[in-house]
Tab-separated table of C-alpha atoms in Angstrom:
chain	number	residue	atom	x	y	z
A	1	MET	CA	-0.088	0.394	0.173
A	2	SER	CA	1.350	3.378	-0.845
A	3	LYS	CA	1.566	6.011	1.162
A	4	PRO	CA	-0.984	8.626	1.855
A	5	LYS	CA	-0.136	11.723	0.418
A	6	VAL	CA	-0.277	14.648	2.676
A	7	PHE	CA	-3.276	16.503	1.553
A	8	GLU	CA	-5.104	12.749	1.515
A	9	LYS	CA	-7.308	11.438	4.459
A	10	PRO	CA	-9.422	8.262	4.593
A	11	VAL	CA	-11.805	7.638	2.848
A	12	GLY	CA	-15.272	7.999	4.092
A	13	VAL	CA	-14.327	10.883	5.849
A	14	LYS	CA	-15.255	14.727	5.986
A	15	ASP	CA	-13.622	18.292	6.661
A	16	TYR	CA	-16.227	20.798	6.421
A	17	LEU	CA	-15.099	24.224	5.317
A	18	PRO	CA	-16.466	27.050	7.618
A	19	LEU	CA	-19.555	27.580	5.686
A	20	ALA	CA	-20.870	24.329	5.764
A	21	VAL	CA	-19.650	24.786	9.848
A	22	SER	CA	-21.161	27.666	10.007
A	23	LYS	CA	-24.804	25.890	8.894
A	24	LEU	CA	-24.164	22.190	10.445
A	25	ARG	CA	-23.769	24.640	13.571
A	26	GLN	CA	-27.410	26.109	13.354
A	27	ILE	CA	-29.097	22.971	13.060
A	28	GLU	CA	-27.745	22.131	15.099
A	29	ARG	CA	-28.868	24.431	18.076
A	30	SER	CA	-32.859	25.162	16.348
A	31	VAL	CA	-32.610	21.678	17.366
A	32	LEU	CA	-31.735	21.126	20.273
A	33	SER	CA	-33.533	24.415	21.626
A	34	CYS	CA	-36.711	22.465	20.292
A	35	MET	CA	-35.916	19.864	22.514
A	36	ALA	CA	-35.186	22.196	25.081
A	37	GLY	CA	-38.422	22.562	24.192
A	38	TRP	CA	-40.342	19.296	24.857
A	39	GLY	CA	-38.170	18.517	28.140
A	40	TYR	CA	-35.673	16.840	26.854
A	41	GLU	CA	-31.669	17.576	28.921
A	42	GLN	CA	-28.290	17.310	26.378
A	43	ILE	CA	-26.264	14.594	27.535
A	44	MET	CA	-22.218	14.568	26.766
A	45	THR	CA	-20.308	10.533	26.290
A	46	PRO	CA	-16.459	10.091	25.278
A	47	THR	CA	-15.691	9.340	22.049
A	48	LEU	CA	-14.030	6.209	23.102
A	49	GLU	CA	-15.622	3.287	24.657
A	50	TYR	CA	-15.319	-0.467	25.938
A	51	TYR	CA	-15.661	-3.155	23.215
A	52	ASP	CA	-17.102	-5.329	25.704
A	53	THR	CA	-19.601	-3.244	27.644
A	54	VAL	CA	-21.171	-0.631	25.129
A	55	GLY	CA	-19.492	-1.943	21.738
A	56	VAL	CA	-21.362	-5.304	22.041
A	57	ALA	CA	-24.254	-4.028	22.821
A	58	SER	CA	-24.421	-0.941	20.825
A	59	SER	CA	-26.755	-1.656	17.363
A	60	THR	CA	-24.036	-1.691	15.554
A	61	SER	CA	-23.264	-5.189	13.406
A	62	ASP	CA	-19.409	-6.009	15.069
A	63	GLN	CA	-17.031	-5.424	11.935
A	64	ARG	CA	-18.616	-2.220	11.866
A	65	LEU	CA	-17.450	-1.029	14.513
A	66	PHE	CA	-14.188	0.944	14.838
A	67	LYS	CA	-12.241	-1.155	17.075
A	68	LEU	CA	-8.598	0.132	19.001
A	69	LEU	CA	-6.158	-1.115	21.644
A	70	ASN	CA	-5.489	0.863	24.549
A	71	ASN	CA	-2.060	0.788	26.178
A	72	ARG	CA	-2.591	-1.723	28.950
A	73	GLY	CA	-4.141	-4.049	25.876
A	74	THR	CA	-8.017	-3.328	26.607
A	75	THR	CA	-10.416	-3.318	23.469
A	76	LEU	CA	-11.556	0.190	22.601
A	77	VAL	CA	-13.918	1.443	20.192
A	78	LEU	CA	-15.456	4.266	19.146
A	79	ARG	CA	-19.234	4.817	19.344
A	80	SER	CA	-21.306	3.687	17.131
A	81	ASP	CA	-24.963	5.232	18.029
A	82	MET	CA	-25.120	7.283	21.410
A	83	THR	CA	-27.666	5.018	22.052
A	84	ALA	CA	-26.126	2.471	23.611
A	85	PRO	CA	-24.000	5.092	25.784
A	86	ILE	CA	-26.645	6.632	26.766
A	87	ALA	CA	-27.945	3.238	28.447
A	88	ARG	CA	-24.531	3.420	29.945
A	89	VAL	CA	-24.936	6.261	31.938
A	90	VAL	CA	-28.900	6.120	32.482
A	91	SER	CA	-27.727	2.407	34.348
A	92	SER	CA	-24.801	4.590	36.374
A	93	LEU	CA	-24.356	8.056	36.737
A	94	LEU	CA	-28.033	8.583	36.973
A	95	ARG	CA	-29.048	5.514	38.312
A	96	GLU	CA	-31.174	7.554	41.132
A	97	HIS	CA	-32.761	9.674	39.324
A	98	GLU	CA	-36.591	8.476	38.819
A	99	PHE	CA	-37.991	8.121	35.822
A	100	PRO	CA	-38.507	8.654	33.200
A	101	LEU	CA	-35.708	10.754	31.919
A	102	ARG	CA	-35.904	12.885	28.924
A	103	LEU	CA	-32.348	13.802	27.675
A	104	SER	CA	-31.077	15.280	24.206
A	105	TYR	CA	-27.717	14.784	22.262
A	106	HIS	CA	-25.844	15.488	19.515
A	107	ALA	CA	-22.729	13.700	18.810
A	108	SER	CA	-20.720	12.679	16.207
A	109	VAL	CA	-20.735	9.199	15.556
A	110	PHE	CA	-18.574	6.711	13.218
A	111	ARG	CA	-19.476	3.291	11.550
A	112	ALA	CA	-16.603	1.219	9.387
A	113	PHE	CA	-18.831	1.160	5.789
A	114	GLU	CA	-15.803	-0.584	3.857
A	115	ASN	CA	-16.346	1.977	0.786
A	116	GLU	CA	-19.891	1.709	0.024
A	117	ALA	CA	-20.738	5.021	-1.939
A	118	GLY	CA	-22.250	7.599	0.276
A	119	ARG	CA	-21.883	5.902	3.743
A	120	ASP	CA	-19.498	8.308	5.664
A	121	ALA	CA	-18.242	6.722	8.109
A	122	GLU	CA	-18.080	9.670	10.716
A	123	PHE	CA	-21.346	11.787	10.883
A	124	PHE	CA	-23.235	13.701	13.436
A	125	GLN	CA	-26.191	12.594	15.071
A	126	THR	CA	-29.153	14.770	16.734
A	127	GLY	CA	-31.913	12.786	18.914
A	128	VAL	CA	-33.300	12.297	22.015
A	129	GLU	CA	-34.074	9.308	24.384
A	130	LEU	CA	-37.022	8.970	26.703
A	131	VAL	CA	-36.520	7.166	29.557
A	132	GLY	CA	-38.762	4.702	31.209
A	133	ASP	CA	-42.203	4.600	29.490
A	134	ALA	CA	-43.688	1.891	27.701
A	135	SER	CA	-46.902	3.422	27.071
A	136	ALA	CA	-47.654	4.897	23.487
A	137	GLU	CA	-47.410	7.964	24.980
A	138	ALA	CA	-44.636	8.379	24.654
A	139	ASP	CA	-43.621	6.751	21.357
A	140	ALA	CA	-46.175	9.575	19.566
A	141	GLU	CA	-44.275	11.779	22.426
A	142	VAL	CA	-40.779	11.046	20.662
A	143	ILE	CA	-42.464	10.894	16.905
A	144	ALA	CA	-44.179	14.274	17.129
A	145	LEU	CA	-40.889	15.798	18.190
A	146	ALA	CA	-38.867	14.556	15.510
A	147	ILE	CA	-40.812	16.232	13.554
A	148	ALA	CA	-41.372	19.176	15.329
A	149	SER	CA	-36.830	18.417	15.517
A	150	LEU	CA	-36.983	18.777	11.501
A	151	GLN	CA	-38.558	21.607	10.818
A	152	ALA	CA	-36.707	23.647	13.585
A	153	ALA	CA	-33.906	22.118	11.593
A	154	GLY	CA	-35.641	23.408	7.946
A	155	VAL	CA	-36.774	20.303	6.909
A	156	GLN	CA	-40.364	21.699	5.423
A	157	ARG	CA	-41.474	18.109	3.200
A	158	PHE	CA	-40.745	14.958	5.072
A	159	ARG	CA	-43.434	11.712	6.168
A	160	MET	CA	-42.775	9.825	8.849
A	161	ALA	CA	-42.880	5.661	8.092
A	162	VAL	CA	-43.706	3.884	11.410
A	163	GLY	CA	-43.708	0.086	12.324
A	164	HIS	CA	-44.373	-2.154	15.001
A	165	VAL	CA	-42.001	-5.196	15.107
A	166	GLY	CA	-44.285	-7.712	17.087
A	167	PHE	CA	-46.922	-7.393	14.117
A	168	LEU	CA	-44.871	-9.085	11.918
A	169	ASN	CA	-42.469	-11.079	14.072
A	170	GLY	CA	-46.545	-12.765	15.804
A	171	LEU	CA	-47.728	-12.190	12.155
A	172	LEU	CA	-44.643	-14.345	10.629
A	173	GLU	CA	-45.573	-17.186	13.311
A	174	GLU	CA	-49.218	-17.123	13.132
A	175	LEU	CA	-48.708	-18.438	9.268
A	176	LEU	CA	-44.952	-20.096	9.277
A	177	PRO	CA	-44.691	-21.497	12.663
A	178	GLY	CA	-41.336	-23.190	13.470
A	179	ARG	CA	-39.766	-21.407	10.121
A	180	GLU	CA	-37.892	-18.720	11.650
A	181	SER	CA	-34.767	-19.699	8.391
A	182	ASP	CA	-37.606	-18.876	5.951
A	183	GLN	CA	-39.345	-15.918	8.433
A	184	GLY	CA	-35.477	-14.219	8.354
A	185	ARG	CA	-35.387	-14.088	4.842
A	186	LEU	CA	-38.423	-12.584	4.190
A	187	LYS	CA	-37.365	-9.893	7.465
A	188	ASP	CA	-34.426	-9.257	5.787
A	189	TYR	CA	-36.159	-8.199	2.354
A	190	LEU	CA	-38.737	-6.080	4.256
A	191	LEU	CA	-35.453	-4.694	6.448
A	192	ASN	CA	-33.573	-4.280	2.760
A	193	ARG	CA	-36.938	-2.477	1.167
A	194	ASP	CA	-36.954	-5.440	-1.669
A	195	HIS	CA	-40.548	-6.094	-1.923
A	196	VAL	CA	-39.729	-7.361	-5.954
A	197	GLY	CA	-37.035	-10.339	-4.127
A	198	TYR	CA	-39.716	-10.617	-1.115
A	199	ARG	CA	-42.969	-11.591	-3.097
A	200	ASP	CA	-40.141	-13.952	-5.324
A	201	GLU	CA	-39.538	-15.264	-2.139
A	202	LEU	CA	-43.133	-16.333	-0.952
A	203	ARG	CA	-43.252	-18.361	-4.653
A	204	ARG	CA	-40.347	-20.099	-3.567
A	205	LEU	CA	-41.466	-21.297	-0.885
A	206	GLY	CA	-44.090	-23.278	-1.158
A	207	LEU	CA	-46.967	-21.797	0.495
A	208	SER	CA	-50.596	-22.216	0.439
A	209	GLU	CA	-52.414	-19.541	-1.973
A	210	SER	CA	-54.418	-18.282	0.814
A	211	VAL	CA	-51.139	-17.998	4.372
A	212	ARG	CA	-48.955	-16.248	0.143
A	213	ARG	CA	-52.025	-13.829	-0.424
A	214	GLU	CA	-52.343	-12.752	3.623
A	215	LEU	CA	-48.557	-12.068	3.469
A	216	GLU	CA	-48.621	-10.050	0.190
A	217	GLY	CA	-51.385	-8.488	1.439
A	218	LEU	CA	-48.641	-7.547	3.988
A	219	LEU	CA	-46.851	-4.605	1.571
A	220	ARG	CA	-50.994	-3.167	1.332
A	221	LEU	CA	-50.894	-1.966	4.501
A	222	ARG	CA	-50.134	1.383	4.256
A	223	GLY	CA	-52.115	4.501	5.570
A	224	GLY	CA	-53.929	6.520	8.586
A	225	ARG	CA	-55.896	4.783	11.013
A	226	ALA	CA	-57.410	2.807	8.779
A	227	ALA	CA	-54.014	-0.353	7.894
A	228	CYS	CA	-54.003	-1.014	12.039
A	229	GLU	CA	-57.584	-1.397	11.098
A	230	GLN	CA	-57.348	-3.704	8.129
A	231	ALA	CA	-54.620	-5.231	10.176
A	232	LEU	CA	-56.931	-6.445	13.389
A	233	GLU	CA	-58.457	-7.825	10.701
A	234	LEU	CA	-55.633	-10.371	9.006
A	235	SER	CA	-53.860	-11.986	12.448
A	236	ALA	CA	-55.610	-13.890	15.331
A	237	ASN	CA	-52.194	-13.464	17.568
A	238	GLU	CA	-51.869	-12.445	20.043
A	239	THR	CA	-48.244	-10.924	19.744
A	240	ALA	CA	-49.942	-9.215	16.210
A	241	ARG	CA	-52.443	-8.012	17.090
A	242	SER	CA	-51.998	-6.523	20.615
A	243	ALA	CA	-48.705	-4.418	18.399
A	244	ILE	CA	-51.704	-3.178	15.914
A	245	GLY	CA	-53.288	-1.886	19.202
A	246	HIS	CA	-50.543	-0.092	21.086
A	247	LEU	CA	-50.115	1.376	16.417
A	248	CYS	CA	-53.817	2.517	17.201
A	249	GLY	CA	-52.923	4.138	20.268
A	250	VAL	CA	-49.959	6.576	19.016
A	251	TRP	CA	-51.284	7.165	15.607
A	252	ASP	CA	-54.631	8.335	18.193
A	253	ALA	CA	-51.664	10.713	19.684
A	254	LEU	CA	-50.549	12.253	16.396
A	255	GLU	CA	-53.631	13.124	15.506
A	256	ALA	CA	-53.697	15.071	19.765
A	257	TYR	CA	-50.535	16.430	18.407
A	258	GLY	CA	-51.871	17.990	14.962
A	259	VAL	CA	-49.221	15.658	13.087
A	260	SER	CA	-50.762	12.469	11.435
A	261	GLU	CA	-50.105	14.294	8.032
A	262	HIS	CA	-47.087	13.975	7.878
A	263	VAL	CA	-47.231	10.289	9.113
A	264	LEU	CA	-47.876	7.252	7.192
A	265	ILE	CA	-48.614	3.646	9.198
A	266	ASP	CA	-46.267	1.004	7.306
A	267	LEU	CA	-46.472	-2.537	8.477
A	268	THR	CA	-42.834	-3.496	6.769
A	269	MET	CA	-41.126	-0.999	9.036
A	270	ILE	CA	-39.025	-3.416	11.033
A	271	GLY	CA	-36.354	-0.822	12.268
A	272	ASP	CA	-32.583	-1.713	11.016
A	273	PHE	CA	-31.370	-2.409	14.047
A	274	SER	CA	-31.539	-5.613	16.104
A	275	TYR	CA	-32.771	-4.354	19.680
A	276	TYR	CA	-35.543	-2.828	19.151
A	277	THR	CA	-38.931	-4.434	20.639
A	278	GLY	CA	-41.691	-2.541	19.739
A	279	MET	CA	-42.971	0.790	17.280
A	280	THR	CA	-39.916	1.698	15.221
A	281	PHE	CA	-39.763	4.992	12.476
A	282	GLU	CA	-37.984	6.513	9.635
A	283	GLY	CA	-38.330	9.886	8.167
A	284	TYR	CA	-37.680	10.493	4.323
A	285	ALA	CA	-37.679	14.140	3.440
A	286	SER	CA	-38.771	14.897	-0.518
A	287	ASP	CA	-35.255	15.593	-2.164
A	288	LEU	CA	-33.733	12.949	-0.089
A	289	GLY	CA	-32.912	9.116	-1.810
A	290	PHE	CA	-31.883	8.157	2.027
A	291	PRO	CA	-33.926	9.048	5.727
A	292	VAL	CA	-32.810	11.699	7.634
A	293	VAL	CA	-34.436	10.712	11.078
A	294	ALA	CA	-34.786	6.440	12.683
A	295	GLY	CA	-36.071	5.482	15.777
A	296	GLY	CA	-37.936	3.149	17.223
A	297	ARG	CA	-39.054	1.315	20.655
A	298	TYR	CA	-35.629	-1.012	22.252
A	299	ASP	CA	-37.114	-2.210	26.419
A	300	ASN	CA	-34.598	-4.911	26.153
A	301	LEU	CA	-31.233	-2.845	26.349
A	302	LEU	CA	-31.413	-1.196	29.421
A	303	GLN	CA	-31.515	-4.442	30.995
A	304	GLN	CA	-27.756	-5.439	30.064
A	305	PHE	CA	-26.462	-2.425	31.815
A	306	GLY	CA	-27.610	-3.432	34.710
A	307	ARG	CA	-30.940	-1.516	34.656
A	308	PRO	CA	-33.947	-2.566	32.794
A	309	ALA	CA	-36.700	-0.194	31.910
A	310	PRO	CA	-38.253	0.578	28.572
A	311	ALA	CA	-37.250	3.266	26.110
A	312	THR	CA	-38.270	4.905	23.034
A	313	GLY	CA	-35.573	7.272	20.613
A	314	PHE	CA	-34.600	8.869	18.032
A	315	ALA	CA	-31.645	10.376	15.861
A	316	ILE	CA	-30.661	12.498	12.929
A	317	LYS	CA	-28.676	12.450	11.175
A	318	THR	CA	-27.362	15.683	10.984
A	319	THR	CA	-24.639	16.007	7.701
A	320	ARG	CA	-28.349	15.169	5.646
A	321	VAL	CA	-29.841	18.266	6.971
A	322	LEU	CA	-27.301	19.863	5.718
A	323	GLU	CA	-27.387	18.300	2.508
A	324	LEU	CA	-30.453	18.846	2.837
A	325	VAL	CA	-30.629	22.803	3.275
A	326	GLY	CA	-28.093	23.423	1.684
A	327	GLU	CA	-25.032	26.032	2.647
A	328	GLU	CA	-26.342	28.388	1.410
A	329	SER	CA	-27.987	31.023	4.840
A	330	GLU	CA	-28.358	34.795	5.034
A	331	PRO	CA	-24.602	35.823	6.435
A	332	GLN	CA	-24.366	37.876	9.654
A	333	ARG	CA	-23.558	41.873	9.087
A	334	ARG	CA	-19.578	41.698	9.520
A	335	ILE	CA	-17.695	45.374	10.027
A	336	LEU	CA	-13.781	45.776	9.378
A	337	ILE	CA	-12.512	48.178	11.281
A	338	GLY	CA	-9.064	48.984	9.173
A	339	TYR	CA	-6.250	51.262	11.702
A	340	ASP	CA	-2.845	52.126	11.305
A	341	ALA	CA	-0.266	51.960	14.185
A	342	ALA	CA	-1.246	55.312	16.093
A	343	SER	CA	-4.324	54.132	15.986
A	344	ARG	CA	-4.414	50.757	17.236
A	345	GLU	CA	-5.946	51.294	20.508
A	346	ARG	CA	-8.909	53.763	19.516
A	347	ALA	CA	-9.396	51.265	16.872
A	348	LEU	CA	-9.674	47.693	19.913
A	349	ALA	CA	-11.434	49.888	21.548
A	350	GLU	CA	-14.410	50.217	19.674
A	351	ALA	CA	-14.599	46.871	18.549
A	352	GLY	CA	-14.112	44.954	22.022
A	353	ARG	CA	-17.444	47.689	22.339
A	354	LEU	CA	-19.165	45.994	19.065
A	355	ARG	CA	-18.175	42.589	20.061
A	356	GLY	CA	-20.247	42.916	22.798
A	357	GLU	CA	-23.122	43.873	21.479
A	358	GLY	CA	-23.358	41.099	18.830
A	359	ALA	CA	-21.631	42.304	15.820
A	360	VAL	CA	-19.233	40.186	13.766
A	361	VAL	CA	-16.122	42.228	14.095
A	362	VAL	CA	-12.910	41.472	12.878
A	363	THR	CA	-9.545	44.415	13.040
A	364	ALA	CA	-6.410	45.261	10.434
A	365	LEU	CA	-3.721	47.105	10.228
A	366	LEU	CA	-4.463	49.074	7.051
A	367	GLU	CA	-1.930	50.965	5.030
A	368	ALA	CA	-3.572	54.805	4.925
A	369	PRO	CA	-6.419	56.194	4.012
A	370	GLY	CA	-7.561	52.354	4.209
A	371	VAL	CA	-8.845	51.931	1.519
A	372	ALA	CA	-8.206	51.501	-1.648
A	373	HIS	CA	-9.687	51.776	-5.464
A	374	GLY	CA	-11.056	49.318	-8.251
A	375	ALA	CA	-8.193	48.839	-10.357
A	376	GLN	CA	-5.692	50.231	-7.909
A	377	ALA	CA	-6.454	47.507	-5.795
A	378	ARG	CA	-6.635	45.013	-7.559
A	379	ALA	CA	-2.892	46.566	-9.114
A	380	ALA	CA	-1.415	46.090	-5.986
A	381	GLY	CA	-2.789	42.828	-5.239
A	382	ALA	CA	-1.759	41.582	-8.510
A	383	ALA	CA	2.411	42.614	-7.917
A	384	ALA	CA	2.532	41.766	-3.519
A	385	GLY	CA	1.555	37.634	-5.005
A	386	GLU	CA	0.895	35.624	-1.455
A	387	ARG	CA	1.274	38.915	0.842
A	388	LEU	CA	-0.837	39.547	2.883
A	389	GLU	CA	-3.090	42.409	1.657
A	390	ARG	CA	-3.135	45.915	3.472
A	391	LYS	CA	-5.668	47.885	1.738
A	392	ALA	CA	-8.945	47.917	1.047
A	393	ARG	CA	-11.659	48.362	-1.956
A	394	ARG	CA	-14.964	49.883	-1.793
A	395	LEU	CA	-18.099	48.217	-3.704
A	396	PRO	CA	-20.546	49.450	-5.673
A	397	ASP	CA	-22.274	50.228	-3.623
A	398	GLY	CA	-20.596	52.511	-1.515
A	399	GLU	CA	-20.848	50.984	1.550
A	400	SER	CA	-19.895	47.509	1.623
A	401	VAL	CA	-15.629	46.909	0.889
A	402	ARG	CA	-13.940	43.600	0.357
A	403	TYR	CA	-10.466	42.452	1.988
A	404	GLY	CA	-8.602	39.094	2.329
A	405	GLY	CA	-11.410	37.349	0.046
A	406	GLN	CA	-14.168	38.124	2.336
A	407	THR	CA	-16.846	41.371	2.275
A	408	TYR	CA	-18.110	43.310	5.332
A	409	GLY	CA	-21.290	45.164	5.226
A	410	VAL	CA	-19.421	48.143	7.383
A	411	PHE	CA	-15.713	49.994	7.254
A	412	VAL	CA	-14.693	51.716	10.297
A	413	PRO	CA	-11.991	53.728	9.451
A	414	PHE	CA	-8.961	54.379	12.807
A	415	PHE	CA	-6.689	56.298	11.438
A	416	ASN	CA	-4.113	59.231	12.415
A	417	ASP	CA	-5.643	61.541	9.806
A	418	GLU	CA	-8.536	60.582	10.232
A	419	GLU	CA	-11.857	60.039	13.086
A	420	ALA	CA	-14.158	56.880	13.151
A	421	GLY	CA	-17.200	59.544	12.479
A	422	GLU	CA	-20.016	58.199	13.698
A	423	GLY	CA	-19.342	54.323	14.471
A	424	ALA	CA	-20.310	51.025	12.298
A	425	GLY	CA	-23.870	50.745	11.482
A	426	ARG	CA	-24.929	54.141	12.755
């Protein structure tokens, strides 16, 4: 293997330039503020965790974990999600806190995808966990909050697909009793949204015509509350009917929240995480083929850390949201204060005052009178080459200036023979 070039970076990771970082931070602040308004408190956990605890408990398959050894020979992992680390904290540092717990987070997570197209090895997630409440109301709350969070992030057009793993488990056990491998293959097709493969597999299994029709009918169970009612007629299995009853309760609560227009019941949804035990959902934006949010109920995870409790939550894929809303945004008005050596103290004092008022201020030691115009500035820049520019060029609007590759809405000169006039912004 050849040595990487100095400008290369590992496959699956990205550099984020200032404009993208500014937008990411804006999305992060907006979403966390929305979550705080629903009573969720932010938590932070380490990037490194023990493989034998959080690594084993995580939803990510073993071959997709980034593993490393510490100086004692203990295997560590880079966190692949935030749910397992939060389960660890709930079971230890928050053990004496009463349920329910409402926790939020924003963090980078890491997964090894072996050069798969379009998959990032490092990406950002913003999400919540609601721990200690097994009710349909809790599931509806996290779905409604996911909708509110996407709207806060600037995503306008999206749809939430909601399912329940219990319904599919019960239906398959009823119609294919004792055939776990066949059930597993059918679930894999549904997990990958491969409905053609699902139908082909049904034909290969040699099922009776009535059973095959019932399992094919599963693909049509999509819609609102009517889909739940149709599902109740499809199965007599107790597990399946209990799951549908729970999902009907979730739907009723979502209607009360006034967000059911964004939700579609899809009983082929089984989620991408093996630890999901009940309701699962994914949010798809109109302009992106990948889900931007995913979540569900995972009632068995916390018992692995010694504090059994039901839990539900979701994670927004913040970097995908950035692709949707774009990096373009209205920039904050920037002020350039130019000064000479004799006026430095006054200029820096004014900059401090303006920053205290919330302004973005850049200061620069410039050549008096501080502003070079048009061709003169361009000629001076060409002659200087890579040298630091010491002149600012007034733009056609007569107010803003161009300096150091940036445009400033206000220019305030401080030179020995000039006063700052009325100051910036006045």
